[in-house]
Each structure stands twice: as structure tokens, then as C-alpha cells.
Short mmCIF file of C-alpha atoms in Angstrom, two decimals:
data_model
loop_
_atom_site.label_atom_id
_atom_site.label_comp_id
_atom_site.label_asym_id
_atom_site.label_seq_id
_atom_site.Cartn_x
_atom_site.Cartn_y
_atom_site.Cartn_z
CA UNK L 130 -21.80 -22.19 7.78
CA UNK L 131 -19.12 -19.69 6.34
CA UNK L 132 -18.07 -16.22 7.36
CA UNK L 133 -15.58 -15.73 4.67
CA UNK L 134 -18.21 -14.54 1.20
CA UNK L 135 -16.07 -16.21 -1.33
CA UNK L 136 -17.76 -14.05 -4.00
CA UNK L 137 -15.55 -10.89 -2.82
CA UNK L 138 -12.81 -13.11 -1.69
CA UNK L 139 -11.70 -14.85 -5.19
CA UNK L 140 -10.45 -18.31 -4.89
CA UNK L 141 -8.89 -19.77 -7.59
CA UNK L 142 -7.64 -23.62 -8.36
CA UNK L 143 -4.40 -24.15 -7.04
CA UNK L 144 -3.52 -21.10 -4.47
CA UNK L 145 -2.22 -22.09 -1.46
CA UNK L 146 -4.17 -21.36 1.44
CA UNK L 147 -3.34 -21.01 5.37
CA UNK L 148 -6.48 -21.30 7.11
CA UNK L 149 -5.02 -19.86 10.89
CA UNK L 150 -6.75 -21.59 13.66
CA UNK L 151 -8.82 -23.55 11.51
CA UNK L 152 -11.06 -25.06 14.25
CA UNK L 153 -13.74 -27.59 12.83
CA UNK L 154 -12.26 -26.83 9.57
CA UNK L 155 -15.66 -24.93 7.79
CA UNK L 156 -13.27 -22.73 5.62
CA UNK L 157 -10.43 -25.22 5.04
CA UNK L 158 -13.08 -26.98 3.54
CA UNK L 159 -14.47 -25.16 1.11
CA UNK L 160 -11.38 -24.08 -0.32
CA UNK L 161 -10.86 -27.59 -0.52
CA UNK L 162 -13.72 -27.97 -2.88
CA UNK L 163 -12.91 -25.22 -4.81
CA UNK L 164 -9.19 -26.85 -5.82
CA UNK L 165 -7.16 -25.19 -3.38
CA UNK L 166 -4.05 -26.18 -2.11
CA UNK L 167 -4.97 -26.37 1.81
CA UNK L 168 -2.98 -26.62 5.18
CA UNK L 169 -5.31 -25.96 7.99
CA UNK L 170 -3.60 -25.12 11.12
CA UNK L 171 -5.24 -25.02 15.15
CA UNK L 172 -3.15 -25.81 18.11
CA UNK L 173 -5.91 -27.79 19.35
CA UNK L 174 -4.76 -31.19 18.79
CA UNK L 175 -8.16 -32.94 18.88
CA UNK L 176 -9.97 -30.91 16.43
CA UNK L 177 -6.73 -30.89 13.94
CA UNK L 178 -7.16 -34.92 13.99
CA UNK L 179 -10.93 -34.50 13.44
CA UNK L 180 -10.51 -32.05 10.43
CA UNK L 181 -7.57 -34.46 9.02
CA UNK L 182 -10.20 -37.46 9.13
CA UNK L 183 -12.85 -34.87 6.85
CA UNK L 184 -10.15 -34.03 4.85
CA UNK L 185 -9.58 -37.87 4.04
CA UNK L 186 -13.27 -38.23 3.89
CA UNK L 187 -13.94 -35.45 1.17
CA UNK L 188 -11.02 -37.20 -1.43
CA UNK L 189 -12.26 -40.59 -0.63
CA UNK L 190 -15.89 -39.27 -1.85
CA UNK L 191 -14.19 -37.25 -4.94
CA UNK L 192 -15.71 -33.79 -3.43
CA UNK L 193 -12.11 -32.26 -4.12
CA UNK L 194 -10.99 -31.72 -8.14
CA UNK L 195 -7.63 -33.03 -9.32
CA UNK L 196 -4.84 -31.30 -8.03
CA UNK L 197 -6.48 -29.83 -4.84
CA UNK L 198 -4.48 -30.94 -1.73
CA UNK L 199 -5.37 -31.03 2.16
CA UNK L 200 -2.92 -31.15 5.39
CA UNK L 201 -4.15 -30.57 8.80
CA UNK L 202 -1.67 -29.74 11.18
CA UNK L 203 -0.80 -28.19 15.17
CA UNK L 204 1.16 -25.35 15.06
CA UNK L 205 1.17 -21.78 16.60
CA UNK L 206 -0.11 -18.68 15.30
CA UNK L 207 2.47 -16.55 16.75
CA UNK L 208 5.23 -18.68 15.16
CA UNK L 209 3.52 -20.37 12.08
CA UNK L 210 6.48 -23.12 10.91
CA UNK L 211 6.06 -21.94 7.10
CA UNK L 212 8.87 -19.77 5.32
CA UNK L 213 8.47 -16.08 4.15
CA UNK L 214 6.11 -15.31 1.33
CA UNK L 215 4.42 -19.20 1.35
CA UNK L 216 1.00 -18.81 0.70
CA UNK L 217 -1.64 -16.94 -2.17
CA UNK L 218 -4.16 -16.72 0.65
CA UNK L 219 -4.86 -16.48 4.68
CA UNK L 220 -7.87 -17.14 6.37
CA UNK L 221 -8.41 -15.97 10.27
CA UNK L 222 -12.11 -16.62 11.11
CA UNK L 223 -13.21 -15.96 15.37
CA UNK L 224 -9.54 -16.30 16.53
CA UNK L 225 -7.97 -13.22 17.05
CA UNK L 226 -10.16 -11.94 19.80
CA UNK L 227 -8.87 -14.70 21.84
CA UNK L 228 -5.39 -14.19 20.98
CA UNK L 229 -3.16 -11.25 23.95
CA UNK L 230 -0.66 -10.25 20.97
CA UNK L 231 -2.97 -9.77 18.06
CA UNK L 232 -0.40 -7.72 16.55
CA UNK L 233 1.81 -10.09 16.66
CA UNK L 234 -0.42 -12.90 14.80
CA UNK L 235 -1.12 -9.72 12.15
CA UNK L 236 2.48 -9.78 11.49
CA UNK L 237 2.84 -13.80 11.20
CA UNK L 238 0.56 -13.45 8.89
CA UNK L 239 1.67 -10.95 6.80
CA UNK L 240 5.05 -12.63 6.80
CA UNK L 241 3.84 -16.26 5.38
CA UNK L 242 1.57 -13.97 3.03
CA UNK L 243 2.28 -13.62 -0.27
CA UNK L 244 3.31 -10.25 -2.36
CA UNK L 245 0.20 -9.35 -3.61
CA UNK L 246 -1.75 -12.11 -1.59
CA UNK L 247 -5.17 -11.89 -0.06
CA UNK L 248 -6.47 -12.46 3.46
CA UNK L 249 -9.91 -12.56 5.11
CA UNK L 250 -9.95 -12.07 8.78
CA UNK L 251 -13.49 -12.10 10.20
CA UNK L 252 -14.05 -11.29 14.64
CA UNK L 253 -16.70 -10.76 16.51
CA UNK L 254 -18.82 -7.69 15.84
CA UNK L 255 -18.65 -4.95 18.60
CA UNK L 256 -22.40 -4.42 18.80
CA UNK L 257 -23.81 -7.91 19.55
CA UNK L 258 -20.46 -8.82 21.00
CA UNK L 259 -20.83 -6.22 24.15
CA UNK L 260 -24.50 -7.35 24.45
CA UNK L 261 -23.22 -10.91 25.03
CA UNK L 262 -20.32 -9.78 27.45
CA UNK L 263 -23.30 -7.57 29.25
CA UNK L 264 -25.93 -9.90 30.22
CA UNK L 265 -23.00 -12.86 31.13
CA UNK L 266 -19.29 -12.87 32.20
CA UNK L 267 -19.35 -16.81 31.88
CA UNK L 268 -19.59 -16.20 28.27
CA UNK L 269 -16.25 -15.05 27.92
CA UNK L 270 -14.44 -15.35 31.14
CA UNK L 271 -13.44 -18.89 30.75
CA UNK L 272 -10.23 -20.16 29.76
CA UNK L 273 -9.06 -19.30 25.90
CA UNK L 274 -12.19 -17.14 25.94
CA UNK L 275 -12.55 -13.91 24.35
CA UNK L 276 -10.49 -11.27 26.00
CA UNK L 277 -11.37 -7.96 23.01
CA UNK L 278 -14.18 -6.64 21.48
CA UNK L 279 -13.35 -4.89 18.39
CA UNK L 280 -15.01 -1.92 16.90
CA UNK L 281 -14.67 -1.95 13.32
CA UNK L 282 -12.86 1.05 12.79
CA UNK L 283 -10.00 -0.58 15.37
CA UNK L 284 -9.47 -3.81 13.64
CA UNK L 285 -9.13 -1.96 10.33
CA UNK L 286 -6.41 0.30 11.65
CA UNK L 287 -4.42 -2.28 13.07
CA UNK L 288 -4.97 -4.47 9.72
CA UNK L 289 -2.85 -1.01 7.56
CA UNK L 290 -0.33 -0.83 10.56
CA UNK L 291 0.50 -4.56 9.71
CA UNK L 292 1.46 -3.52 6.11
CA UNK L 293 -2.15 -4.48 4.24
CA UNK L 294 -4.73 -2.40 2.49
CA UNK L 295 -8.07 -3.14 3.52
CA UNK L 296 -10.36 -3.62 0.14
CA UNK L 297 -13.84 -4.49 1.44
CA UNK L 298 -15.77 -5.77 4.70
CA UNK L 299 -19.56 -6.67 6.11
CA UNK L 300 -21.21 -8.11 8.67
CA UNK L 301 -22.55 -11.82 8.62
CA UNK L 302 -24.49 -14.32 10.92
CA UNK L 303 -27.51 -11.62 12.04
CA UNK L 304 -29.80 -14.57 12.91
CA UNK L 305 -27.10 -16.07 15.04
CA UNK L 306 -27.02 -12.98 17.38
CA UNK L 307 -30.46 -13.76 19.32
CA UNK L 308 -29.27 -16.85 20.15
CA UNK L 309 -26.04 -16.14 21.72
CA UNK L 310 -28.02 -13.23 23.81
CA UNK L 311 -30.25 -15.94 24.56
CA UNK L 312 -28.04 -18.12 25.66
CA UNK L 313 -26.04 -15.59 27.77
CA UNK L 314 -29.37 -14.41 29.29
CA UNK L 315 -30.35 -18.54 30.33
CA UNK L 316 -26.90 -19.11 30.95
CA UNK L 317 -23.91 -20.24 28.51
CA UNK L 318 -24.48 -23.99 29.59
CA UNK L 319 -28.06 -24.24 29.75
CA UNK L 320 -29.17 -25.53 26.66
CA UNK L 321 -32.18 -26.79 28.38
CA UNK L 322 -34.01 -23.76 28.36
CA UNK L 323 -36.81 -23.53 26.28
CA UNK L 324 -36.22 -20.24 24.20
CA UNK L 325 -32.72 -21.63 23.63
CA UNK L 326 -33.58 -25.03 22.31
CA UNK L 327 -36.79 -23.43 20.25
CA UNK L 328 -33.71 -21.02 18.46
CA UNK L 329 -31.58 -23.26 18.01
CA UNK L 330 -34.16 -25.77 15.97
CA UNK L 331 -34.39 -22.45 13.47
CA UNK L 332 -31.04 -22.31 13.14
CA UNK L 333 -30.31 -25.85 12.68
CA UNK L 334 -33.61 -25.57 9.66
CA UNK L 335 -31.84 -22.62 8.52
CA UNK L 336 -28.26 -23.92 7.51
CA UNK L 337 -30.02 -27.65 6.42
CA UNK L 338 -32.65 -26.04 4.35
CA UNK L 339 -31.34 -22.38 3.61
CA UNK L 340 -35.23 -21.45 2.68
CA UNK L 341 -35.12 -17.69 0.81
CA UNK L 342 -37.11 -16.12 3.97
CA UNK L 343 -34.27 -16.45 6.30
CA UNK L 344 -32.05 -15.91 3.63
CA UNK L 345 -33.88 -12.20 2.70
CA UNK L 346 -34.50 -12.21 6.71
CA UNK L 347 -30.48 -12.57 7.24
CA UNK L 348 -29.30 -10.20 4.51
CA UNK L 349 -31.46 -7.48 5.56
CA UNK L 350 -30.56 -7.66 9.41
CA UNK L 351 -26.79 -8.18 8.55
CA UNK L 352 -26.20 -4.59 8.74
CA UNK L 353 -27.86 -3.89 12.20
CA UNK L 354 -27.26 -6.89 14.79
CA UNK L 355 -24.80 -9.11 12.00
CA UNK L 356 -22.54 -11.52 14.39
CA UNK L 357 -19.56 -10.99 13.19
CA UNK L 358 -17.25 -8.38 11.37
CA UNK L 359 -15.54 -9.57 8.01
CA UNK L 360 -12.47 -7.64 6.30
CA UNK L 361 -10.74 -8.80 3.28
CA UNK L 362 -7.58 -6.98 2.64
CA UNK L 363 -4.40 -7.55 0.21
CA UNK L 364 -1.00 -7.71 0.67
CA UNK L 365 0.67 -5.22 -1.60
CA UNK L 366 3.99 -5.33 -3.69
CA UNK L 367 7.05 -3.42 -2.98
CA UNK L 368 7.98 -0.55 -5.17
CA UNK L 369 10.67 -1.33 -7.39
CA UNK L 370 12.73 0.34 -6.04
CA UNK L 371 12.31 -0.33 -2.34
CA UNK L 372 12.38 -4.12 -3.72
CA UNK L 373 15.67 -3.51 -5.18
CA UNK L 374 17.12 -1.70 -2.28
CA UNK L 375 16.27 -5.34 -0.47
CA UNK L 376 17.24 -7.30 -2.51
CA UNK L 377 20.65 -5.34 -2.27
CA UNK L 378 20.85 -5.51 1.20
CA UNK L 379 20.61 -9.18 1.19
#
């Protein structure tokens, strides 16, 4: 299931992408298929391991073209152990509203970004979020929980203070909303409950079969209740003179 719409986020055969807290791997993967070069990065040991073994599995099974290349590793998002200017393309998908300095992960970022680069960075949407944080504080008072809720408008500002210009965003996930209210309303660990189990069957149809009703359903509903919040933004070029004056000064 993917956040990231890699219709208004171009991908092309050999960038090199930094998918940032990469989790279970969802986006490291597809750019994976589409021929990118790939280093997924989590500091969660465990699931860095797991996404390794998928990457392995995927070139075993031929799912990646020729020249497409795959390294999982731990690392830190507030001191990412790549030089300046090192990759075409950043993903950040449900990680920065767990993160104190976000600012400071914006400018990592930025740094290991590219002149002219692109970077997707999709959070929780503020709408559904606060529902979730109002009917249960288990759901995010728990350790490495989420500790924000941004409002659009917020995240946007903070992505042109960091040096990037915003090109496009939208809202994903709608059908996933009820369920997370339903879960925070039954309780964040009872997956026993019947309204929770029944949902989550319709999602699990849902991403298996991806039938056009739920498809129209999702599209439509984006807008009001979508999960999450998506920006895409670029990183832009220095003037020439500005880039001279650096260079200079080096």
C-alpha cells in the first residue's frame, strides 16, 4: 500500500533514492521495481534485516531490471552517514511526526538532496489524526509514538523554511481512517472486537483485490477524511551567481 503517487512524483531508472525511515520497506520497494538505485534506511534494526531479506528476495525472483540496486541499512535521520548532494530523490513516509527536531531531519534531508532533486514527505493528516488522539491517548502516548499533528498549511511552511519549493500535495488512505477511529474507540490493542476485525477484512479485500468500487469509494473520500497528508517538493539550484560566490569561498 503506497502513500507516495508515483504518477506526480517521476521516478526514473537509475536515480538514487534515500527512502528515510523506511520501515517495512513499501516505498523502497517500488522504486526498486522501477530501476532505482535504493538505500533504505530505519534505525530499527529488526525491520532493516527484514527489508534486506525482500530486497534479496525481489533480485532472486528478477522483479528488479538490470542496473537497479538495493541496500538496507541502520542509520539516523538526524545524522544520515551520506555526503552532501548524494541522492536524485528522498522519501519520508509517517516518520516525522514521531521525530522532536523535525527541523532538523528537514535539513538532513535537504543536505543529502540533490540540486534540483525531488522529495515526497507524506504525515499524518490533521483531521483524522486529532480524531484518533481524541477518542484514545494509548494511541499515541506510547514510546516512539506520535508526538505532532500537522495541519497542512504548517508542514508546508516549514518544508520552504528548509530551502524547498513545494510543487504539489493530496490526501491518501480515506478508507483507512474508520479503522484507526475504530480501533482507538475499542482500544489500540483490541483487535478482537468485532467492528475492528469486520474493517479490517475490507481492508485486507481492498489492497488484495483493489475492486474499482473502493477504488471510486477511496478517491472520492480522499479529500474529506484522507489518512494522511502527501507533499512533493523540489530542491532548487543556486543562482549562478550565489553558486559562484560558493564555490569561491571554498
Amino acid at each position: 500500500m503506497l502513500t507516495v503517487d508515483f504518477s506526480r512524483f517521476p521516478l526514473a531508472p537509475g536515480d538514487r533514492v534515500l527512502d528515510l525511515g523506511c520501515g517495512a520497506g513499501r516505498h523502497a520497494f517500488e522504486c526498486y521495481r522501477r530501476g532505482a538505485q535504493v538505500v533504505a534506511l530505519d534505525r530499527n534494526g529488526e525491520e532493516i534485516r527484514e527489508v534486506a531479506k525482500w530486497f534479496a528476495a525481489m533480485k532472486e525472483a528478477g522483479e528488479a531490471p538490470a542496473g537497479a540496486t538495493a541496500t538496507a541499512m541502520e542509520g539516523d535521520a538526524l545524522a544520515l552517514p551520506f555526503p552532501d548532494e548524494s541522492f536524485d530523490v528522498v522519501i519520508i513516509s509517517e516518520v516525522m511526526e514521531h521525530i522532536p527536531d523535525d527541523k532538523g531531519v528537514l535539513a538532513e534531508m535537504v543536505r543529502v538532496l540533490k540540486p534540483g532533486g525531488r522529495i515526497a514527505i507524506t504525515v499524518p493528516r490533521y483531521g483524522p489524526e486529532k480524531v484518533c488522539w481524541t477518542l484514545s491517548d494509548a494511541y499515541h502516548e506510547v514510546e516512539g509514538g506520535h508526538i505532532r499533528i500537522y495541519k497542512a498549511d504548517e508542514l508546508l511552511a516549514k518544508i520552504r523554511e528548509a530551502g524547498l519549493r513545494p510543487y504539489g500535495s493530496h490526501h491518501a488512505h480515506a478508507l483507512h481512517s474508520p479503522y484507526w477511529w475504530l480501533k482507538c474507540a475499542f482500544g489500540v490493542d483490541n483487535d478482537k472486537a468485532l467492528p475492528v476485525r469486520a474493517y479490517h477484512k475490507l481492508l485486507v479485500w481492498d489492497i488484495m483485490k483493489k475492486p474499482l468500487a473502493t477504488r471510486v469509494a477511496e478517491q472520492a473520500l480522499n479529500p474529506l477524511i484522507g489518512k494522511s497528508f502527501v507533499a512533493y517538493a523540489t530542491k532548487p539550484h543556486l543562482p549562478r551567481a550565489a553558486a559562484g560566490a560558493e564555490a569561491d569561498a571554498t
